[in-house]
XYZ file of C-alpha atoms in Angstrom:
509
model
C 53.458 197.019 248.344
C 56.174 194.397 247.615
C 56.539 193.965 243.962
C 54.916 191.076 242.409
C 56.637 187.493 242.199
C 58.243 187.233 238.795
C 56.508 184.701 236.400
C 57.069 180.772 236.868
C 59.266 180.197 233.301
C 60.888 176.720 232.528
C 64.135 175.982 230.821
C 63.070 173.170 227.883
C 65.414 170.280 227.411
C 66.096 170.385 223.827
C 67.954 167.155 223.509
C 66.035 165.822 221.349
C 66.898 168.177 218.719
C 70.447 167.120 218.649
C 71.883 165.748 215.092
C 71.569 162.281 215.049
C 69.433 161.894 218.007
C 67.300 158.898 216.690
C 67.478 154.952 217.248
C 68.441 153.258 214.243
C 68.505 149.738 215.700
C 65.117 148.492 214.439
C 63.269 148.990 217.655
C 59.806 150.345 217.063
C 57.220 151.649 219.760
C 53.760 152.040 218.689
C 51.320 154.523 220.953
C 47.475 154.590 221.096
C 46.138 157.615 222.547
C 42.563 156.393 223.909
C 39.879 158.037 224.793
C 39.265 156.775 227.980
C 42.899 154.665 228.244
C 46.355 155.123 226.718
C 48.432 151.886 225.789
C 51.815 151.364 224.185
C 53.754 148.632 223.057
C 57.300 147.903 221.469
C 58.796 145.292 219.364
C 62.716 144.833 218.626
C 64.049 142.693 215.941
C 66.701 139.929 217.096
C 68.836 138.625 214.509
C 70.080 135.386 216.422
C 66.811 134.259 216.756
C 65.150 135.427 213.593
C 62.030 136.668 215.194
C 60.820 140.347 216.655
C 60.924 140.086 220.431
C 57.772 141.569 221.792
C 58.264 144.402 224.925
C 54.872 144.701 227.092
C 54.708 148.147 228.543
C 52.884 148.116 231.691
C 52.140 151.710 231.588
C 49.815 152.024 234.669
C 52.314 150.049 237.040
C 55.086 152.404 236.055
C 52.847 155.440 236.821
C 52.181 154.153 240.551
C 49.415 151.691 239.961
C 49.886 147.749 240.828
C 51.888 145.357 239.305
C 50.461 144.088 235.701
C 48.508 147.252 234.499
C 49.272 148.005 231.258
C 47.056 150.807 230.712
C 46.970 154.215 231.465
C 43.812 156.814 232.074
C 43.808 159.325 229.370
C 42.281 161.764 232.497
C 43.654 165.120 233.876
C 42.473 166.840 236.872
C 43.525 170.879 237.793
C 43.131 171.264 241.557
C 42.330 174.389 243.424
C 46.319 175.375 244.245
C 47.089 175.548 240.609
C 48.221 172.009 240.023
C 47.778 169.671 237.055
C 47.655 166.043 237.949
C 47.685 163.236 235.343
C 46.354 159.409 235.040
C 45.688 157.367 237.988
C 46.945 160.250 240.033
C 44.366 162.450 238.687
C 41.664 160.180 239.256
C 42.474 160.284 243.098
C 43.359 163.815 243.774
C 39.832 164.747 241.743
C 37.949 162.007 244.239
C 38.395 165.205 247.039
C 36.733 167.545 245.006
C 33.355 166.415 244.202
C 31.644 169.465 243.128
C 29.689 170.198 239.871
C 31.726 173.281 239.475
C 34.967 171.310 239.501
C 35.489 168.398 237.195
C 38.134 166.379 235.607
C 39.237 166.643 232.160
C 38.224 163.035 230.512
C 37.814 162.118 226.957
C 40.207 164.708 225.575
C 40.928 162.598 222.587
C 37.596 163.596 221.515
C 38.788 167.019 220.762
C 40.525 165.311 217.652
C 36.933 163.826 216.500
C 34.219 166.686 217.738
C 35.734 169.600 216.404
C 35.383 170.744 212.634
C 38.480 170.995 210.411
C 38.711 175.097 211.065
C 38.562 174.621 214.898
C 41.538 175.939 216.408
C 42.701 174.201 219.561
C 45.214 176.873 220.595
C 42.471 179.850 220.262
C 39.761 181.653 221.855
C 37.217 179.025 221.428
C 39.639 176.402 222.956
C 39.986 177.844 226.122
C 39.090 175.773 229.521
C 36.285 177.394 231.360
C 36.397 177.355 235.194
C 34.832 173.758 235.551
C 38.011 172.462 234.306
C 40.434 174.855 234.988
C 40.063 177.270 238.222
C 43.113 178.968 238.060
C 41.586 182.354 236.637
C 45.054 184.475 235.794
C 46.134 181.223 233.305
C 44.246 180.493 230.360
C 44.888 176.741 229.122
C 43.239 175.663 225.653
C 42.663 172.403 224.588
C 45.737 172.426 222.509
C 47.955 173.101 225.833
C 46.037 170.197 227.620
C 46.459 167.872 224.681
C 50.469 168.247 224.642
C 50.866 167.972 228.133
C 48.935 164.743 228.336
C 50.739 163.356 225.532
C 53.815 164.628 227.085
C 53.333 162.152 230.248
C 51.912 159.542 228.261
C 55.390 159.512 226.326
C 57.532 159.941 229.155
C 55.735 156.939 230.865
C 56.290 154.734 227.770
C 59.809 155.635 227.568
C 60.431 154.700 231.027
C 58.937 151.381 230.490
C 60.702 150.714 227.589
C 63.839 151.401 229.246
C 63.074 148.913 231.899
C 62.168 146.430 229.513
C 64.958 146.714 227.476
C 67.319 146.305 230.878
C 65.396 143.003 231.555
C 66.249 141.864 227.883
C 69.340 142.354 228.490
C 69.571 139.990 231.494
C 67.067 137.620 229.597
C 69.572 137.246 227.117
C 72.997 137.579 229.087
C 73.924 133.582 228.581
C 73.183 133.652 224.736
C 76.717 132.970 222.726
C 76.134 135.784 220.047
C 78.262 138.592 221.888
C 77.057 141.136 218.993
C 73.579 140.489 219.961
C 73.899 141.203 223.597
C 75.741 143.869 222.657
C 72.801 145.602 220.719
C 70.735 145.163 223.761
C 73.130 146.675 226.029
C 73.450 149.897 223.531
C 69.579 150.410 223.892
C 69.787 152.514 227.116
C 67.343 154.659 228.532
C 68.354 157.478 225.612
C 67.771 154.933 222.834
C 64.524 154.275 224.675
C 63.618 158.078 224.552
C 64.788 158.405 221.092
C 63.003 155.335 219.728
C 60.932 155.639 216.030
C 57.066 155.578 216.974
C 54.069 154.811 214.939
C 50.742 156.156 216.237
C 47.124 154.765 215.587
C 43.973 157.068 215.158
C 40.385 156.409 214.662
C 38.242 156.115 211.470
C 36.672 159.258 211.110
C 33.891 159.423 208.561
C 34.641 162.584 207.274
C 37.628 162.481 205.484
C 38.457 166.190 205.932
C 38.091 165.584 209.563
C 41.019 162.928 209.066
C 43.238 165.638 206.818
C 43.245 168.116 209.866
C 43.269 165.953 212.756
C 46.127 163.571 211.704
C 48.658 166.229 211.106
C 47.745 168.008 214.347
C 48.426 164.714 216.272
C 51.645 163.976 214.579
C 52.590 167.793 215.967
C 51.730 167.605 219.043
C 53.626 163.990 219.881
C 56.767 165.449 218.422
C 55.964 168.795 220.593
C 55.165 166.387 223.591
C 58.687 164.789 223.423
C 60.438 168.056 224.276
C 57.888 168.355 227.112
C 58.427 164.588 228.225
C 62.073 165.259 228.439
C 61.501 168.965 229.872
C 59.288 167.263 232.966
C 60.697 163.954 233.507
C 60.220 162.549 237.156
C 57.589 165.348 238.170
C 54.576 164.210 237.070
C 53.408 162.348 240.485
C 53.542 165.637 242.592
C 51.555 167.809 240.261
C 52.874 170.294 237.768
C 52.025 174.186 238.614
C 49.960 174.919 235.169
C 51.672 178.301 234.945
C 54.672 176.283 234.397
C 52.928 174.226 231.974
C 51.897 177.209 230.096
C 55.107 178.814 229.819
C 56.741 175.130 228.429
C 53.817 175.019 225.756
C 54.211 178.263 224.753
C 57.826 177.708 224.083
C 57.648 174.869 222.379
C 55.041 176.186 219.879
C 57.368 179.169 219.245
C 60.667 177.131 218.616
C 62.293 178.419 215.661
C 65.040 175.328 215.368
C 61.699 173.092 214.939
C 60.417 169.990 216.651
C 61.477 166.380 216.648
C 59.258 165.271 214.072
C 61.801 162.608 213.020
C 60.895 160.360 215.862
C 57.243 160.029 214.589
C 57.550 157.573 211.910
C 54.342 156.180 210.674
C 50.522 156.639 211.652
C 48.222 154.026 211.316
C 44.355 153.842 211.478
C 43.290 151.524 214.563
C 41.320 148.361 212.930
C 44.360 148.227 210.423
C 46.620 147.979 213.284
C 44.552 145.326 214.500
C 44.960 143.641 211.823
C 48.579 143.464 211.540
C 48.355 140.632 213.937
C 44.988 139.008 214.622
C 44.905 136.357 211.566
C 47.495 134.009 212.640
C 45.342 131.243 213.279
C 43.597 130.788 209.720
C 42.389 127.180 208.503
C 41.852 128.184 205.218
C 44.112 129.322 202.078
C 41.812 132.344 201.665
C 39.488 133.626 204.676
C 37.606 136.922 205.464
C 38.192 138.675 208.381
C 36.340 141.872 209.376
C 37.762 143.820 212.545
C 35.451 145.553 215.067
C 37.556 148.140 217.397
C 35.244 149.364 219.858
C 36.630 151.795 222.424
C 35.096 154.726 224.323
C 34.943 157.159 221.852
C 34.879 155.528 218.452
C 34.016 152.105 216.950
C 36.017 151.210 214.028
C 35.447 148.894 210.827
C 38.031 147.270 208.188
C 37.626 143.998 205.980
C 40.613 141.868 205.750
C 41.712 139.116 203.405
C 43.905 136.555 204.468
C 45.293 134.142 202.039
C 48.365 131.640 202.425
C 50.831 130.140 199.629
C 49.726 126.996 198.533
C 52.786 125.795 197.959
C 54.091 127.225 201.725
C 51.174 127.586 204.055
C 53.497 129.172 206.436
C 53.639 132.331 204.061
C 50.762 134.593 205.211
C 49.707 137.806 203.285
C 47.108 139.971 204.709
C 45.623 142.657 202.714
C 42.949 145.311 203.642
C 39.797 145.978 201.491
C 40.424 149.817 201.221
C 36.878 151.382 201.194
C 35.577 148.865 204.067
C 37.777 151.029 206.524
C 35.187 153.051 208.493
C 34.148 154.376 211.845
C 31.222 155.931 213.808
C 31.697 158.349 216.525
C 29.971 156.482 219.485
C 31.149 153.385 221.364
C 31.651 153.004 225.281
C 31.010 156.702 226.129
C 27.578 156.589 224.606
C 26.525 153.611 226.728
C 27.861 155.872 229.784
C 25.931 158.601 228.891
C 22.760 156.566 228.364
C 23.082 154.765 231.574
C 23.662 157.966 233.569
C 20.454 159.281 231.841
C 18.515 156.209 233.059
C 19.662 156.640 236.421
C 18.918 160.309 236.752
C 15.286 159.200 235.248
C 14.602 156.555 237.955
C 16.037 158.806 240.933
C 14.158 162.384 239.737
C 17.309 163.935 239.849
C 17.240 167.820 238.623
C 20.218 169.230 237.558
C 18.933 172.771 238.597
C 18.889 171.604 242.247
C 22.526 172.326 244.035
C 22.140 169.171 246.235
C 21.094 166.770 243.301
C 23.595 168.403 240.861
C 26.288 167.420 243.372
C 24.713 163.647 243.216
C 24.892 164.039 239.372
C 28.981 165.020 239.503
C 29.648 161.951 241.794
C 27.446 159.805 239.080
C 29.390 161.013 236.153
C 32.816 160.154 237.971
C 31.084 156.243 238.957
C 29.242 155.653 235.799
C 32.012 153.639 234.023
C 32.377 151.752 236.691
C 28.365 150.886 236.897
C 28.542 150.035 233.478
C 30.835 147.447 233.806
C 28.831 145.812 236.910
C 25.795 145.926 235.154
C 26.889 144.171 231.672
C 29.016 141.735 233.652
C 26.657 140.728 236.336
C 23.313 141.585 234.569
C 22.283 143.350 237.421
C 23.479 147.122 238.858
C 22.637 148.130 242.549
C 23.863 151.384 243.620
C 23.234 154.023 246.438
C 23.644 157.646 246.524
C 24.969 159.871 249.027
C 21.887 160.585 250.412
C 21.129 156.787 251.004
C 18.729 156.155 248.289
C 19.093 152.650 246.697
C 18.427 152.101 243.229
C 18.445 148.740 241.127
C 18.609 148.144 237.201
C 18.230 144.776 235.194
C 20.623 144.952 232.086
C 17.841 143.354 229.586
C 15.545 146.396 230.784
C 18.113 148.723 230.168
C 18.875 147.180 226.506
C 15.150 147.366 225.513
C 15.123 151.216 225.797
C 14.693 153.151 222.790
C 17.843 155.187 222.526
C 19.796 152.153 223.844
C 18.068 150.362 220.874
C 18.899 152.941 218.260
C 22.544 152.971 219.185
C 22.879 149.136 218.847
C 21.050 150.100 215.258
C 23.623 152.451 214.287
C 26.448 150.035 215.263
C 24.910 147.252 212.753
C 24.319 149.823 210.165
C 27.899 151.073 210.171
C 28.932 147.206 210.108
C 26.764 146.672 207.026
C 27.914 149.961 205.403
C 31.734 148.484 205.692
C 30.760 145.458 203.950
C 28.398 147.410 201.448
C 31.585 149.516 200.216
C 33.814 146.521 198.967
C 33.418 146.449 195.419
C 31.952 143.556 193.270
C 35.107 141.427 192.808
C 35.329 141.163 196.525
C 31.570 140.926 196.984
C 31.524 137.771 194.762
C 34.187 136.209 196.749
C 32.223 137.212 199.963
C 28.982 135.805 198.883
C 30.584 132.301 197.740
C 28.115 129.259 199.424
C 30.139 128.143 202.360
C 32.413 130.982 202.934
C 32.054 132.610 206.360
C 32.900 136.107 207.858
C 35.354 135.984 210.631
C 34.433 138.604 213.112
C 37.390 140.122 215.548
C 36.258 141.822 218.245
C 38.386 144.438 220.032
C 38.946 147.379 221.978
C 37.568 148.252 225.277
C 34.058 147.881 224.805
C 33.882 144.919 222.539
C 32.241 143.461 225.339
C 28.897 145.510 224.989
C 25.921 142.798 223.584
C 25.481 145.082 220.263
C 29.088 144.528 219.531
C 28.957 140.838 220.408
C 25.940 140.450 218.432
C 27.948 141.163 215.405
C 29.143 137.990 215.206
C 26.074 135.942 215.680
C 24.184 134.036 213.209
C 24.056 135.615 209.738
C 24.199 139.051 207.952
C 22.425 139.964 204.897
C 23.910 141.589 201.748
C 21.905 142.310 198.710
C 19.821 139.523 199.392
C 22.682 137.100 200.261
C 22.932 135.342 203.576
C 26.470 135.429 204.852
C 27.120 133.594 208.046
C 29.324 135.404 210.794
C 31.744 133.569 213.433
C 33.473 135.567 216.198
C 37.229 134.412 216.443
C 39.592 134.469 218.711
C 41.833 137.492 218.212
C 44.839 136.747 220.454
C 47.837 135.599 218.516
C 49.508 132.445 219.920
C 52.628 134.506 220.971
C 50.721 136.495 223.331
C 49.669 133.857 225.345
C 53.158 133.341 226.220
C 53.156 136.677 227.730
C 51.999 137.600 231.410
C 48.367 136.772 232.112
C 47.425 140.036 233.225
C 48.799 140.939 229.595
C 46.626 138.604 227.581
C 43.410 138.763 229.911
C 42.833 142.267 228.329
C 44.139 141.753 225.128
C 41.119 143.177 223.336
C 42.266 146.593 224.512
C 45.768 145.945 223.738
C 45.122 144.831 219.929
C 45.935 148.111 218.403
C 49.422 148.726 219.718
C 50.421 144.975 219.658
C 49.459 145.028 215.645
C 50.772 148.632 215.320
C 54.199 147.127 216.105
C 53.926 144.640 213.378
C 57.032 144.612 211.101
C 55.172 144.340 208.083
C 51.792 146.281 208.236
C 48.465 145.143 206.067
C 48.812 146.522 202.495
C 45.539 147.718 200.233
C 44.436 145.174 198.264
C 43.600 147.117 195.090
C 44.066 144.429 192.665
C 42.899 141.086 194.008
C 43.901 137.858 191.835
């Protein structure tokens, strides 16, 4: 018999490890690795105009979607031929494999949230089964998949940034300050690939979870830079999983370290929102609570925003530290409840092969069904066998499990406010004081989230009026319409690029 083929191998691109390979122009990029969608944004200081230039990054468009798509699906799919696909391409390729035993990899960020602090993402317990990895002779772990998706995300974000910097050069080509133009020109593709970056993360209720997960994310993002440079331009055609495994193993075994110098800061998601959401303020002192509802978590943080009485243009935003908390439930929970309801209505049995196939199809369509239900108030659907069904939004919201989910959200909201301390509590309960509620995140339009800004909230017998405020800063409205239309989903990365991030309020005056 012929000898077996040599194992596939990869030559790593280690250019990011070279001395001095970091951008020091003041350019900053924020990455938000989302449970359902990933986002990025960047800012660069312009001395000539004495402000930060905001650079919107249309990740989806760069990855092959239509113009004006700013989000990147946090999705992967491994086909029968052993290739891994990413983002929207993964969604498209997987549509031809509607089988219960072969599924997309969705919500991979939840591996950081749902695993214990002692969980080894690269150990035996993290090995993917054949449902997600059909390649029997290549054992892929959760750690492998997290690193390669973060590499894909990093590469697309850096390509977007390089394109935006090019546009910025043209935009200011007629400026009078040649040094300022030169600064833009020097921000070439290599600068975009060596930009200092922040990353946002959710508010895990358990401090031990945070202490384990944040260093994991930081390290994997640094490793992802090497993988992004190595596989640059190869994502759209799919990448052999054996090449991925080899590359990840090499990166993990590097003796010369990883480009950790590129990962400059990390910031909790609702705190990032607070860095840019309070530009519109009527009084010298106001309270804002951010409710950032995504797919995997719902996070809360209370802020006090004050203006200098002598110069109202000077604003200070402080976090009330104990108020920052989160719940590991959000949009995905509603997806699962809606799926269960449809399965009950149609009497689908997961033990019967044909019906198991139908459930697999439903899983892929359920997020779209949810959006239709809550936008229009009704959902009409047809299963593969021609069976039709209808569902009314108000009827669905009356279900016990949905009511329980809504109660969990409200209870966490109240808990955030109950933990603020006596001094802040005294301010908050002064008659006539309003609590401004800032709703952001992809699930912020859900009724149980929107209701947090309606009417009053009662804290220890005090009734505090709540009002929803528009979280969109004025400068965002000058950006493309497709950007500010989905601003709630982008609020984290926009705020995460702020020149000055909110500080903890330890000693209020």
